[in-house]
Amino acid sequence: MEREHNLIPEDSFWKKYLYRIIYRSDTKLGKLFDIILLSLILMSTFIIMMESVPKLDKRFHITFFVLEWIISLFFTAEYFSRIAVVKNKRHYIFSFFGIIDFLALIPFYLSLFFPITKYFLIFRMLRMLRIFRIFNLLDFMNDGYLLVRALKNSSRKIYIFLLFLIIFSVIVGSLMFMVEGGREGFETIPQAIYWAVVTVTTVGYGDVSPITPTGKFFAVVLMLAGYSIIAVPTGIVTAEMRNKRQNLEKVCDRCGNEDIDDDARYCKQCGKKLA
Amino acid sequence: MEREHNLIPEDSFWKKYLYRIIYRSDTKLGKLFDIILLSLILMSTFIIMMESVPKLDKRFHITFFVLEWIISLFFTAEYFSRIAVVKNKRHYIFSFFGIIDFLALIPFYLSLFFPITKYFLIFRMLRMLRIFRIFNLLDFMNDGYLLVRALKNSSRKIYIFLLFLIIFSVIVGSLMFMVEGGREGFETIPQAIYWAVVTVTTVGYGDVSPITPTGKFFAVVLMLAGYSIIAVPTGIVTAEMRNKRQNLEKVCDRCGNEDIDDDARYCKQCGKKLA
Amino acid sequence: MEREHNLIPEDSFWKKYLYRIIYRSDTKLGKLFDIILLSLILMSTFIIMMESVPKLDKRFHITFFVLEWIISLFFTAEYFSRIAVVKNKRHYIFSFFGIIDFLALIPFYLSLFFPITKYFLIFRMLRMLRIFRIFNLLDFMNDGYLLVRALKNSSRKIYIFLLFLIIFSVIVGSLMFMVEGGREGFETIPQAIYWAVVTVTTVGYGDVSPITPTGKFFAVVLMLAGYSIIAVPTGIVTAEMRNKRQNLEKVCDRCGNEDIDDDARYCKQCGKKLA
Amino acid sequence: MEREHNLIPEDSFWKKYLYRIIYRSDTKLGKLFDIILLSLILMSTFIIMMESVPKLDKRFHITFFVLEWIISLFFTAEYFSRIAVVKNKRHYIFSFFGIIDFLALIPFYLSLFFPITKYFLIFRMLRMLRIFRIFNLLDFMNDGYLLVRALKNSSRKIYIFLLFLIIFSVIVGSLMFMVEGGREGFETIPQAIYWAVVTVTTVGYGDVSPITPTGKFFAVVLMLAGYSIIAVPTGIVTAEMRNKRQNLEKVCDRCGNEDIDDDARYCKQCGKKLA
């Protein structure tokens, strides 16, 4: 979630004025613009969902069609305005939100030729991530960044964990394929791997479940393993999340205490005023 | 869970006496009153549950009917007494328990006109939260407050997490709708979103499960994602729960800072040596 | 898991000798005795399980019958020996393991009159908890105590959590009963509560699942709630488990550092030798 | 995951040269070799999976057959080269990767006589664990070691936890067998234990689920217990993972203590000031 605050408005008065409305929400018009935008995003998402229901689509086809055109045209206009009013245009276009804004438009125009792509419009929802800025929810925004940072910092460990998990599932699935030998749901190795993942993640649909006693025994072992393994990602993220609790750079220069909270002004160990 | 201890009794002797019985449990009568109340709440909950079972309702209809009237009249009398004996009546009425006490009555009288509302009486169970006070379970009460506080403190992060999760589920559901293309359980986008939530939360009913190999592959990816994501709320609450390690009784007597770690010897806000 | 080390042997030489064999495992005979005991427990558990399988019971009925008699007689003799060789007999009888040893016998004799009680013999498995002592697995034993202690210390918070969870499930179940109005699996409130618990704990059998769109919407809300709620018990136990990591009583008397590991001999902050 | 860096190459020039290609990836050829190896492992895994699908096997039988021979011969040659170029041959053969390399070959030659063993070739995937070395992903490697170490350190507690869990499941399963008395899915005790594990681990296939009200009540109790119990492994691993905050590179140069916290300024074992 890249911040947009390093975008600089164009010099012309009108572009500066528009910039403030579009990118900021510290004016009345800016706030109104944001609320309209949010409503249109929600409405668009809702329409796409409803269009997929044959009964509703049949009844409101024209309404949906017209609304979608209006919203999409508005988004198109907005996208080009966003480009027009910033000086460092490339910066916006390749920013996190710039790409999302673009992706929110493309499927509509593509769907004129390839109808199925219409449903990709659901990606418009991602624009909602701007929601925090809209309501000036600074605390929320900070918490959001903290969450994203914690995930980013632990992403490497999570990748390794997932690699282990995948290798584990493939092996378990193959063993199970030999055990249940082509019984329903275990006809092929990929099928058996599907079952292994469903089991080890404790999802447990039950569309595939072991039938032979040996198979059930293996399943029990796998479930107990999965139950213990689930602790690993949790441990990773929890350990990471602790990081954000204290100021990692501050040290008390009298007693050397490094366990200093972000909001501390005095060392809690020796009472020295912190710089 | 607002504390009720800031309610002040009326001046009259009888009202003071009743106040002690109703709101406190440090007298024999007060304890008796509380135990009767608790029994009635449990009995009422039990009756409502049993009434929903046709066989039992048929057999004990009259018993249930009579008991419900008695309990509800008792609760009504109790509610008005509670109002009568406190000085700051508005304070009670709009307190957490005041609202619950009210909600525990309304459905009964409404059900005389709209029978279906009867089942809302189940909200009476919330009155059980007073249970800690009844048995003078101070330690339990403190632990309860700590839990509630930890959840409250991390609620903002949990909201953000849920927002991400919802956006994620909507997008995954829509993609799956395109993949499984109208197959059973994936007929519409809302259906597919339902499936996505069932999967990502590892509930996995199995009433809807992917059928095509591509669908199964997507499901596997989603499950692995869900398995990693589950670490996030856990990490949030765990990190928050560590906060409670603070000494809840220590306060800095110079600056009034209450956020004091268990191991602190000096106030981190003003540098005063702590007693 | 109460320790048995505060049991005192009887004075007579033979009883002292037997005491050492039965209660200790520091002699060859003592070790042998323990291994025989463990084997019999496992064998007994295995027989009870096998007896429940009609096909196997039919075939090996006599073998099972005879073995069960032998094992039970051995356990009976052992139980009375255990009583005989200790001085503080009452102490043993009402100790954790004393009660389990008793419970491991009763069902057998009861089953002579009430056959169904036979299956309670499965409680014999609990005797396996002595396993750690048998193999002199001191480290395992300590870790076991730590786990038990962490659970005990956080039990109060877990009870509160479960109370909340139960109230929550009852209310959600009742609401769902109104929503799904007597549809399959939601015919009665207790049924609906069963569904709510299955869902909120993310077990998700799928024997009952919402059918109406409104029901599905409620289910989605419940699942997301359950997904967040699961963090609470984890947070509780994790926070508790951290306790055991450091010596909570040691403080460095030069710099006041209280973050001292159990195995530390010098303060890691100022280098002072710890008392 | 044992490190391979303590293997010493043979003295001869050619063997030293080959050693560098095979065991290292700091030369162009070495990197190429590793990438070919990785591709062959992936391809081999893929072929085994595809062979289990009758439709694909029928169509590409010869292709699969030939490819498998080529890959297996390559792996065989590689295995003997690995032995040939190191001085301490036994060291390699019994190292973690040495054993895996061997296991990756055996099933192929066995399958010439016992076709079913072919599927054990899936263990070749374990060779992928070398992946981190291949791409010189040092950070990933370190994180991987940390994860493995955290699991190893907490393994003892997890074993105890699993023992408790198994005893618990066996007892619960037996009780349920008595309650549901031979109903579908609860015909035998082992069946009922299978159900208990499926439930307590929150997998919840739904292939077996309680039918009687009493059974459902027991199931609810079990689920709530499982929901609380899941916190235990998480707590264990999380507590262990905190350990990794230690500085892995610091060593006390006086006493050799390697267990040094990130924030330590003095060795906690000998009091020496750390550099």
mmCIF file of C-alpha atoms in Angstrom, chain A residues 217 220-221 224, chain C residues 42 45 122 125 128, chain D residues 158-173 193 196-197 200:
data_model
loop_
_atom_site.group_PDB
_atom_site.id
_atom_site.type_symbol
_atom_site.label_atom_id
_atom_site.label_comp_id
_atom_site.label_asym_id
_atom_site.label_seq_id
_atom_site.Cartn_x
_atom_site.Cartn_y
_atom_site.Cartn_z
ATOM 1 C CA PHE A 217 -5.323 -44.125 10.393
ATOM 2 C CA VAL A 220 -5.611 -39.219 11.838
ATOM 3 C CA VAL A 221 -1.823 -38.876 11.809
ATOM 4 C CA LEU A 224 -2.683 -34.314 14.340
ATOM 5 C CA LEU C 42 -1.510 -50.690 26.091
ATOM 6 C CA THR C 45 -6.638 -50.520 25.674
ATOM 7 C CA ILE C 122 -10.645 -47.201 28.284
ATOM 8 C CA MET C 125 -5.163 -45.219 29.241
ATOM 9 C CA MET C 128 -0.097 -44.071 30.721
ATOM 10 C CA ILE D 158 4.691 -30.916 21.168
ATOM 11 C CA TYR D 159 5.210 -34.666 21.712
ATOM 12 C CA ILE D 160 3.758 -34.363 25.205
ATOM 13 C CA PHE D 161 0.898 -32.344 23.810
ATOM 14 C CA LEU D 162 0.229 -34.982 21.144
ATOM 15 C CA LEU D 163 0.325 -37.760 23.761
ATOM 16 C CA PHE D 164 -2.297 -35.895 25.815
ATOM 17 C CA LEU D 165 -4.320 -35.293 22.670
ATOM 18 C CA ILE D 166 -4.244 -38.970 21.666
ATOM 19 C CA ILE D 167 -5.270 -40.176 25.131
ATOM 20 C CA PHE D 168 -7.988 -37.527 25.145
ATOM 21 C CA SER D 169 -9.265 -38.575 21.701
ATOM 22 C CA VAL D 170 -9.289 -42.278 22.598
ATOM 23 C CA ILE D 171 -11.310 -41.614 25.753
ATOM 24 C CA VAL D 172 -13.723 -39.231 24.050
ATOM 25 C CA GLY D 173 -14.120 -41.627 21.140
ATOM 26 C CA ILE D 193 -11.804 -42.330 17.758
ATOM 27 C CA ALA D 196 -13.009 -37.634 17.773
ATOM 28 C CA VAL D 197 -9.743 -36.683 16.067
ATOM 29 C CA VAL D 200 -10.999 -32.016 18.002
#
